[in-house]
Structure formats: structure tokens, C-alpha cells
Short mmCIF file of C-alpha atoms in Angstrom, two decimals:
data_model
loop_
_atom_site.label_atom_id
_atom_site.label_comp_id
_atom_site.label_asym_id
_atom_site.label_seq_id
_atom_site.Cartn_x
_atom_site.Cartn_y
_atom_site.Cartn_z
CA MET U 1 -165.85 -5.09 155.99
CA PHE U 2 -164.94 -6.75 152.70
CA THR U 3 -166.02 -6.30 149.09
CA GLY U 4 -166.07 -9.84 147.75
CA ILE U 5 -163.32 -8.96 145.26
CA VAL U 6 -160.89 -11.79 145.96
CA GLU U 7 -157.24 -10.69 145.93
CA GLY U 8 -155.88 -14.15 145.30
CA THR U 9 -155.81 -17.67 146.61
CA GLY U 10 -153.71 -19.29 149.30
CA VAL U 11 -152.54 -22.81 150.02
CA VAL U 12 -153.07 -24.51 153.35
CA VAL U 13 -149.55 -25.46 154.45
CA ALA U 14 -150.55 -26.67 157.91
CA ALA U 15 -153.80 -27.51 159.71
CA THR U 16 -153.65 -28.30 163.42
CA ASP U 17 -156.45 -29.09 165.83
CA ASP U 18 -156.15 -26.92 168.92
CA ASP U 19 -157.97 -26.61 172.22
CA GLY U 20 -161.38 -25.22 171.39
CA GLY U 21 -160.77 -24.93 167.66
CA ARG U 22 -158.33 -25.29 164.78
CA ARG U 23 -155.31 -23.40 163.52
CA LEU U 24 -154.48 -22.91 159.85
CA ARG U 25 -151.22 -21.71 158.31
CA LEU U 26 -151.79 -20.27 154.83
CA SER U 27 -149.37 -19.30 152.09
CA PRO U 28 -150.89 -16.67 149.76
CA ASP U 29 -150.05 -16.60 146.07
CA ALA U 30 -150.33 -12.79 146.09
CA THR U 31 -147.91 -10.53 147.96
CA PHE U 32 -149.39 -9.59 151.33
CA GLU U 33 -146.53 -7.46 152.64
CA ASP U 34 -148.64 -5.34 155.00
CA LEU U 35 -149.91 -8.16 157.21
CA HIS U 36 -150.02 -7.42 160.91
CA HIS U 37 -151.26 -9.03 164.10
CA GLY U 38 -155.01 -8.59 164.60
CA GLN U 39 -155.75 -7.83 160.95
CA SER U 40 -159.05 -9.11 159.55
CA ILE U 41 -158.85 -11.32 156.50
CA ALA U 42 -161.55 -13.25 154.66
CA VAL U 43 -160.63 -16.89 154.07
CA SER U 44 -163.08 -18.27 151.50
CA GLY U 45 -165.59 -15.77 152.83
CA VAL U 46 -164.99 -16.37 156.55
CA CYS U 47 -163.76 -13.34 158.49
CA LEU U 48 -160.74 -14.43 160.54
CA THR U 49 -157.94 -12.71 162.44
CA VAL U 50 -154.25 -12.85 161.60
CA GLU U 51 -152.43 -14.15 164.68
CA GLU U 52 -148.93 -14.79 163.35
CA PHE U 53 -147.25 -14.01 160.05
CA ALA U 54 -143.97 -13.96 158.20
CA ALA U 55 -142.42 -10.53 157.69
CA ASP U 56 -142.10 -11.20 153.95
CA GLY U 57 -145.78 -12.17 153.68
CA GLU U 58 -144.97 -15.75 152.73
CA TRP U 59 -147.39 -17.19 155.29
CA PHE U 60 -149.80 -16.26 158.05
CA GLU U 61 -151.81 -18.11 160.67
CA VAL U 62 -155.45 -17.85 161.70
CA PHE U 63 -157.41 -19.56 164.46
CA LEU U 64 -160.83 -21.11 163.92
CA ALA U 65 -163.04 -21.02 166.99
CA ALA U 66 -165.28 -24.02 167.67
CA GLU U 67 -168.31 -22.23 166.20
CA THR U 68 -166.40 -21.49 162.98
CA VAL U 69 -165.33 -25.13 162.71
CA GLU U 70 -168.93 -26.20 163.21
CA LYS U 71 -170.61 -23.77 160.81
CA THR U 72 -168.10 -23.69 157.93
CA TYR U 73 -166.15 -26.27 155.96
CA LEU U 74 -162.80 -24.83 157.06
CA GLY U 75 -162.74 -27.48 159.75
CA ASP U 76 -162.28 -30.02 156.96
CA VAL U 77 -159.63 -28.35 154.81
CA ALA U 78 -156.28 -30.12 154.71
CA GLU U 79 -152.70 -29.41 153.71
CA GLY U 80 -152.56 -28.59 150.01
CA ASP U 81 -156.12 -27.27 149.75
CA ARG U 82 -156.61 -23.80 148.31
CA VAL U 83 -158.76 -20.98 149.72
CA ASN U 84 -159.80 -17.53 148.52
CA LEU U 85 -158.24 -14.54 150.31
CA GLU U 86 -159.27 -10.90 150.72
CA ARG U 87 -157.99 -8.36 153.21
CA ALA U 88 -160.44 -5.94 154.80
CA LEU U 89 -161.48 -2.86 152.82
CA PRO U 90 -159.51 0.28 153.81
CA ALA U 91 -161.54 3.39 154.65
CA ASP U 92 -160.45 5.07 151.40
CA GLY U 93 -160.82 1.95 149.26
CA ARG U 94 -163.18 1.35 146.35
CA LEU U 95 -166.26 -0.81 146.86
CA ASP U 96 -166.04 -2.73 143.58
CA GLY U 97 -168.16 -5.68 144.74
CA HIS U 98 -170.79 -5.32 147.46
CA MET U 99 -170.78 -5.02 151.24
CA VAL U 100 -169.53 -8.32 152.64
CA GLN U 101 -169.11 -8.91 156.37
CA GLY U 102 -167.38 -12.26 156.33
CA HIS U 103 -170.16 -13.67 158.53
CA VAL U 104 -171.12 -16.84 156.71
CA ASP U 105 -174.84 -17.61 156.89
CA THR U 106 -174.64 -21.22 155.83
CA THR U 107 -172.95 -23.63 153.46
CA THR U 108 -174.52 -25.04 150.33
CA THR U 109 -173.60 -27.61 147.70
CA ILE U 110 -172.74 -27.24 144.03
CA THR U 111 -175.33 -29.10 141.98
CA GLY U 112 -174.20 -28.24 138.47
CA ILE U 113 -171.30 -26.75 136.51
CA GLU U 114 -171.59 -25.92 132.83
CA ARG U 115 -169.34 -24.01 130.46
CA VAL U 116 -171.24 -21.57 128.26
CA GLY U 117 -168.92 -19.97 125.70
CA ASP U 118 -166.10 -18.32 127.66
CA ASP U 119 -168.17 -18.17 130.85
CA TRP U 120 -169.21 -20.76 133.42
CA PHE U 121 -172.63 -21.42 134.90
CA PHE U 122 -172.66 -22.74 138.49
CA GLU U 123 -175.82 -24.05 140.17
CA PHE U 124 -176.28 -24.46 143.92
CA GLU U 125 -178.83 -25.86 146.34
CA LEU U 126 -180.92 -23.10 147.95
CA PRO U 127 -181.16 -23.73 151.71
CA ALA U 128 -184.56 -22.82 153.14
CA SER U 129 -182.90 -20.72 155.85
CA ILE U 130 -181.67 -18.13 153.30
CA ALA U 131 -184.21 -18.50 150.49
CA LYS U 132 -186.03 -15.26 151.30
CA TYR U 133 -182.80 -13.26 150.94
CA VAL U 134 -181.82 -14.63 147.53
CA VAL U 135 -183.36 -12.80 144.58
CA ALA U 136 -182.68 -12.78 140.86
CA LYS U 137 -180.10 -10.11 139.94
CA GLY U 138 -179.34 -9.60 143.63
CA SER U 139 -175.90 -9.80 145.24
CA ILE U 140 -174.63 -12.90 146.98
CA CYS U 141 -171.23 -13.89 148.35
CA LEU U 142 -170.01 -17.44 147.63
CA ASP U 143 -166.70 -18.54 149.15
CA GLY U 144 -165.87 -14.86 149.60
CA ILE U 145 -166.65 -13.92 145.97
CA SER U 146 -169.11 -11.13 145.22
CA LEU U 147 -171.50 -12.50 142.60
CA THR U 148 -174.88 -11.78 141.05
CA VAL U 149 -177.73 -14.26 141.15
CA ALA U 150 -178.40 -15.11 137.52
CA ASP U 151 -181.32 -17.44 138.15
CA ARG U 152 -183.39 -18.29 141.21
CA ARG U 153 -185.80 -21.19 141.50
CA ASP U 154 -187.66 -22.76 144.41
CA SER U 155 -184.89 -25.13 145.46
CA ASP U 156 -181.77 -23.84 143.73
CA PHE U 157 -180.05 -20.79 142.28
CA ALA U 158 -177.32 -20.10 139.77
CA VAL U 159 -174.57 -17.60 139.05
CA ALA U 160 -172.59 -16.82 135.91
CA ILE U 161 -168.81 -16.78 136.30
CA ILE U 162 -166.60 -14.74 133.98
CA PRO U 163 -163.17 -16.13 132.98
CA THR U 164 -161.23 -13.78 135.28
CA THR U 165 -163.21 -14.86 138.35
CA TYR U 166 -162.96 -18.50 137.35
CA ASP U 167 -159.19 -18.33 136.89
CA LEU U 168 -158.32 -16.20 139.95
CA THR U 169 -160.44 -18.01 142.55
CA THR U 170 -160.93 -21.55 143.79
CA LEU U 171 -164.03 -21.97 141.63
CA SER U 172 -161.81 -23.48 138.94
CA GLU U 173 -161.04 -26.34 141.35
CA LYS U 174 -164.63 -26.97 142.46
CA ALA U 175 -166.73 -29.94 141.40
CA VAL U 176 -170.37 -30.95 141.73
CA GLY U 177 -171.03 -31.96 145.33
CA ASP U 178 -168.42 -29.63 146.83
CA PRO U 179 -169.43 -27.31 149.69
CA VAL U 180 -169.48 -23.52 149.33
CA HIS U 181 -169.86 -20.82 151.97
CA VAL U 182 -172.82 -18.49 151.50
CA GLU U 183 -173.30 -14.96 152.84
CA VAL U 184 -176.47 -13.21 151.72
CA ASP U 185 -176.63 -9.46 151.14
CA VAL U 186 -176.75 -7.83 154.58
CA VAL U 187 -178.88 -5.01 153.13
CA ALA U 188 -181.70 -7.54 152.70
CA LYS U 189 -181.48 -8.38 156.41
CA TYR U 190 -181.64 -4.71 157.40
CA VAL U 191 -184.68 -4.17 155.19
CA GLU U 192 -186.37 -7.23 156.68
CA ASN U 193 -185.71 -5.96 160.20
CA MET U 194 -187.03 -2.48 159.43
CA VAL U 195 -190.15 -3.75 157.68
CA SER U 196 -190.92 -6.21 160.47
CA GLY U 197 -190.64 -3.34 162.95
CA TYR U 198 -193.24 -1.33 161.05
CA ALA U 199 -195.47 -4.39 160.76
CA ASP U 200 -195.30 -4.95 164.50
CA ALA U 201 -196.17 -1.31 165.15
CA LEU U 202 -199.26 -1.56 162.96
CA GLN U 203 -200.64 -4.56 164.79
#
């Protein structure tokens, strides 16, 4: 599990198509000295597994299965692109964001970016497949970042970005039209499942 509190960004230093998927080598800007084989790591919100790594933490490699290539935009990233990085939450760690699984529900598109004082206001298309899970003031994970829905309309939603989040994540490099990974709050899915079970029982 992750928290959506991004530890830093990383640069794609190599991207290679492989049988059944794609392999990425990433160089993090933060010090990841405790990397090990099989470790879970969120790459722009996508839960992946560390397969190889440098002992000094200078780089690590992850493999994208065919489904991941199909359902995320990581199949399109190229050398020099930056991604958000977060290692899995330790059992004794603090949950400063919200519960994030790293299981991306869909991708969406940035439709607007506006600076408001020191903050930034980002607007996104609201895909019909996730609309029922997105509520005003609710949690949402965008490119691995735990955020709060500031505004929710029929076809789009918006979030407010504080300077720290803007500076420490890839949001500062995003433009209108760029894709973003979306993971809705898993609690909403559990509630939906429980309520539907009761509804079925009453019929």
C-alpha cells in the first residue's frame, strides 16, 4: 500500500520494449538506498516491482506487463521523461495522505491549469467510468499524488495544488492535454460493494 505522498521524481534513463511488455530504467532524484529485489514502488501512481537496482540507489529497473502498457501511459514514456516515485508504506509508517493501492483505474486529460496566488488550480476530464467515485472534498490519487477534489462537475473535476506539491512532483511539467493516471479512493469501492450487497438481499 502507498499513501500518495510522493518521495521525489525520477528520470527515465532507458525504455526498452520486451517480450510481453516494456522495461524501464529509472534514476531517482532522492536517495533510495534501501532498494531490493521484489520491492513495490509506485511510478506515477502505478504499482510496479523492482527487478534490478544499483547498490548506491542511483538507478533501478521495473517491468511493465502488457496490461500495464495498455492501461497506463507508461508505455509511451521515453528517455528523459520524469515520473513520480513513492516506495510502499512500512507497517510502522505514517499515513499522511490516504490509502493508495497503485492500481490505476483509468487515465484522464488535463483540461485547464491556472495559477491562483501561490497555488495552482488543475482541471481534468471526468471519465464516466469513475464519475460515481469522485466527490467534492473526497480523496483522489493523480499520478501517484494524494489530492483532494476541490470542485466536481458533470464532466470534469478540479484540484488545488500547493507550492510544495507543485515543485516536488511532475505536475510542474504538465500542460493542458497531457495524460494523468487516476486511482479513486478504494474506500468508495468497498462502500459501493457493501451497499449493493444489502440492496440485493432486500430484493
